[in-house]
Tab-separated table of N, CA and C in Angstrom:
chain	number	residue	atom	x	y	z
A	1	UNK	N	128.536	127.210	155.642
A	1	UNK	CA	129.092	126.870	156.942
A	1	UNK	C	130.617	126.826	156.885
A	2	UNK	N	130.994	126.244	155.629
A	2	UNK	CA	132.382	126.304	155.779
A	2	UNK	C	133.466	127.384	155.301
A	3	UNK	N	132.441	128.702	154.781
A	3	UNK	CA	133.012	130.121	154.645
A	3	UNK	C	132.925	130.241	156.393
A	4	UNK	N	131.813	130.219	157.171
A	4	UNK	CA	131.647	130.816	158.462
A	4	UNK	C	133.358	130.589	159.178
A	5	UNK	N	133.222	128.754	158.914
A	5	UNK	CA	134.842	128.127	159.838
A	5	UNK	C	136.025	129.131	159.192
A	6	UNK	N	135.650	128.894	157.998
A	6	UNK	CA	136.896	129.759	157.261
A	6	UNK	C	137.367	131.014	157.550
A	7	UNK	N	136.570	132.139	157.866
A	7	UNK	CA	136.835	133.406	158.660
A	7	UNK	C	136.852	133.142	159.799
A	8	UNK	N	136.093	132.589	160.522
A	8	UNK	CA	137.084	132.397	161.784
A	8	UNK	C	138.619	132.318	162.256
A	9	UNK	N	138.762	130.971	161.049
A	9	UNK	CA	140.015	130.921	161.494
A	9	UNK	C	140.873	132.026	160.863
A	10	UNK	N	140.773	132.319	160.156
A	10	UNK	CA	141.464	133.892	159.271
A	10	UNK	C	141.579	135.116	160.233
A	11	UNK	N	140.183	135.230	161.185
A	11	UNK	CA	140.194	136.436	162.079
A	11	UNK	C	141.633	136.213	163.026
A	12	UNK	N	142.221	137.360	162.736
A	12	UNK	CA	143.267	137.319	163.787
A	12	UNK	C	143.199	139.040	164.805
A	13	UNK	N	142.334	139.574	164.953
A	13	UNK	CA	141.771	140.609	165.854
A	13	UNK	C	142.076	140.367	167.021
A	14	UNK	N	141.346	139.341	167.323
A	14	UNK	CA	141.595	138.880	169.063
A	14	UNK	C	143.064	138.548	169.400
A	15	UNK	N	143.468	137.604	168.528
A	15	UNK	CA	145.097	137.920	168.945
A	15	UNK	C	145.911	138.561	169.054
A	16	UNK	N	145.618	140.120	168.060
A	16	UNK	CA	146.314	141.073	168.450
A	16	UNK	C	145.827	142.135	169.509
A	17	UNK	N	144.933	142.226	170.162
A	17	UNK	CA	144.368	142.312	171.464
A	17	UNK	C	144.876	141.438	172.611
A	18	UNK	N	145.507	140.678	172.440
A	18	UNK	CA	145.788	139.406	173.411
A	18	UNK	C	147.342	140.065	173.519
A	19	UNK	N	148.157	140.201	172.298
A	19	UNK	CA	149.817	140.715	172.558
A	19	UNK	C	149.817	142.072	172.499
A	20	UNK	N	149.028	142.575	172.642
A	20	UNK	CA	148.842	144.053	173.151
A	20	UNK	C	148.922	143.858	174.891
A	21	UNK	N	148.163	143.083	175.136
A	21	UNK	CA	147.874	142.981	176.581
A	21	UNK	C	149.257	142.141	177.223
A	22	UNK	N	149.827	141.367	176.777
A	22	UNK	CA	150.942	140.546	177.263
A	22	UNK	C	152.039	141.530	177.153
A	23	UNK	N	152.223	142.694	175.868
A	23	UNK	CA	153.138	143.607	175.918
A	23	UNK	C	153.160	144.563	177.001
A	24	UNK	N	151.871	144.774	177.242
A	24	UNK	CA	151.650	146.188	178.595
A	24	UNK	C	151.847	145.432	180.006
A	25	UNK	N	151.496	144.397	180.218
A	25	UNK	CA	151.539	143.295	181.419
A	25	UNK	C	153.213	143.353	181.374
A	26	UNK	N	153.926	142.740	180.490
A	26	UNK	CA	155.807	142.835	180.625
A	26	UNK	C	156.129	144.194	181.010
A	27	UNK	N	155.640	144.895	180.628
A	27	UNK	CA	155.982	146.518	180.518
A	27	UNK	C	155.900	146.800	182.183
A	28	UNK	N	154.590	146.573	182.369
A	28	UNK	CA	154.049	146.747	183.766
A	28	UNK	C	155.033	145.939	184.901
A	29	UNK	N	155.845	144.816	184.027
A	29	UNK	CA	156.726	143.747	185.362
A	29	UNK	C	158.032	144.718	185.363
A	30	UNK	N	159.003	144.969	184.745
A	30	UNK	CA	159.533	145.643	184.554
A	30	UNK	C	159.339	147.092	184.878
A	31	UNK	N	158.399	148.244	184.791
A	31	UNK	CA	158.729	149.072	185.758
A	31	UNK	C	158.321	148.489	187.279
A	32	UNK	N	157.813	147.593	187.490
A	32	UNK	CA	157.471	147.454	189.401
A	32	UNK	C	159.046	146.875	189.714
A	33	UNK	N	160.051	146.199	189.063
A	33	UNK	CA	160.914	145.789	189.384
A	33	UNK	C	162.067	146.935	189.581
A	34	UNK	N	161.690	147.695	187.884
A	34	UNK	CA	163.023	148.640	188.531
A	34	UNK	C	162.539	149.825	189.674
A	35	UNK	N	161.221	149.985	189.859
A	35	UNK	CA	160.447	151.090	190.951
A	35	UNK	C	161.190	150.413	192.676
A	36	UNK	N	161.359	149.098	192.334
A	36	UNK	CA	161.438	148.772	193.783
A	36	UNK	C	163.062	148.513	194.060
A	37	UNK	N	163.792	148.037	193.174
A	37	UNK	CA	165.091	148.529	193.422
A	37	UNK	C	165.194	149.798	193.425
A	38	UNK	N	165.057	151.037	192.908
A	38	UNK	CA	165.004	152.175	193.165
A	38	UNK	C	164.702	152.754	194.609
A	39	UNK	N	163.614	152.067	195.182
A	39	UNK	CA	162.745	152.546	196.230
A	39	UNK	C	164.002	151.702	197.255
A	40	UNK	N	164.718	150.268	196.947
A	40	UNK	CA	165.762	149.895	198.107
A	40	UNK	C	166.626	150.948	197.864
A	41	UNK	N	167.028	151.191	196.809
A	41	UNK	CA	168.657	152.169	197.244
A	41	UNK	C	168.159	153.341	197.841
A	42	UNK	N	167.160	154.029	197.893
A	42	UNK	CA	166.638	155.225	198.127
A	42	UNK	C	166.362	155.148	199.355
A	43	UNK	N	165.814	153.951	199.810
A	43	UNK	CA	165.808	153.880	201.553
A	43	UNK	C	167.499	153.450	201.881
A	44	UNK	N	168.046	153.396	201.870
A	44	UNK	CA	169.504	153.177	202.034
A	44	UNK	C	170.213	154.306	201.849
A	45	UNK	N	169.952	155.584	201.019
A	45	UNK	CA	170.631	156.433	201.219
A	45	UNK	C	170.253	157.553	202.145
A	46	UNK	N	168.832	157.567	202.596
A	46	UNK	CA	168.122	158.522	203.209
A	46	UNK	C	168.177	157.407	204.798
A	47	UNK	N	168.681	156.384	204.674
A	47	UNK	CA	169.114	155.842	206.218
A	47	UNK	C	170.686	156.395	206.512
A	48	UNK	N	171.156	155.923	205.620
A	48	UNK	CA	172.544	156.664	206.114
A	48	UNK	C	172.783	158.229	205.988
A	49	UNK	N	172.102	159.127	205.376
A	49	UNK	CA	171.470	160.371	205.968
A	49	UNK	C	170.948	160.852	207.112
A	50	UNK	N	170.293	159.735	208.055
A	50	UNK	CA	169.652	160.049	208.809
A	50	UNK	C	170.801	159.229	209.705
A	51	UNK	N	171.603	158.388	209.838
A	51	UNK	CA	172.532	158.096	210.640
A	51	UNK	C	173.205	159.046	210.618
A	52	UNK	N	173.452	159.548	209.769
A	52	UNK	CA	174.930	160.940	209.480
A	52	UNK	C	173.947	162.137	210.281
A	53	UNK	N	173.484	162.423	210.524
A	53	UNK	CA	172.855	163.394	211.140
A	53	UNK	C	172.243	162.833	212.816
A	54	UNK	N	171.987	161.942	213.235
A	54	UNK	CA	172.013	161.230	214.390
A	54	UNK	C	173.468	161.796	214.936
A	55	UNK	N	174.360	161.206	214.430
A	55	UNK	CA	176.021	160.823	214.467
A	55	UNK	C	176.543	162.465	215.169
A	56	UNK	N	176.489	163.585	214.216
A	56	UNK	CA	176.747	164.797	213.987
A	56	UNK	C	176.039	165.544	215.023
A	57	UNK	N	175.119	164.997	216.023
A	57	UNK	CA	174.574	165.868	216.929
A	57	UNK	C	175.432	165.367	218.095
């Protein structure tokens, strides 16, 4: 029984399954953050595109 406790606590598998998943989850915060600043300046330049062409007629 107390080999059984003993590998247990030794198994460290699941934890590296666990910071696998916390690494791709950060990964995942970081591109939605820079996707959506991207996506503001990009509506900001295709508005003042479309003012500049309003303007020009």
């Amino acid at each position: 029984m107390l080999a059984l406790v003993s590998k247990f606590i030794r198994d460290e598998s699941g934890a590296t399954a666990i910071e696998y998943g916390l690494i791709a989850a950060l990964i995942s915060v970081v591109i939605i953050a820079a996707l959506t600043t991207v996506g503001k300046n990009l509506t900001t330049v295709f508005d003042n595109v479309a003012n500049a062409l309003t303007n020009a007629n």
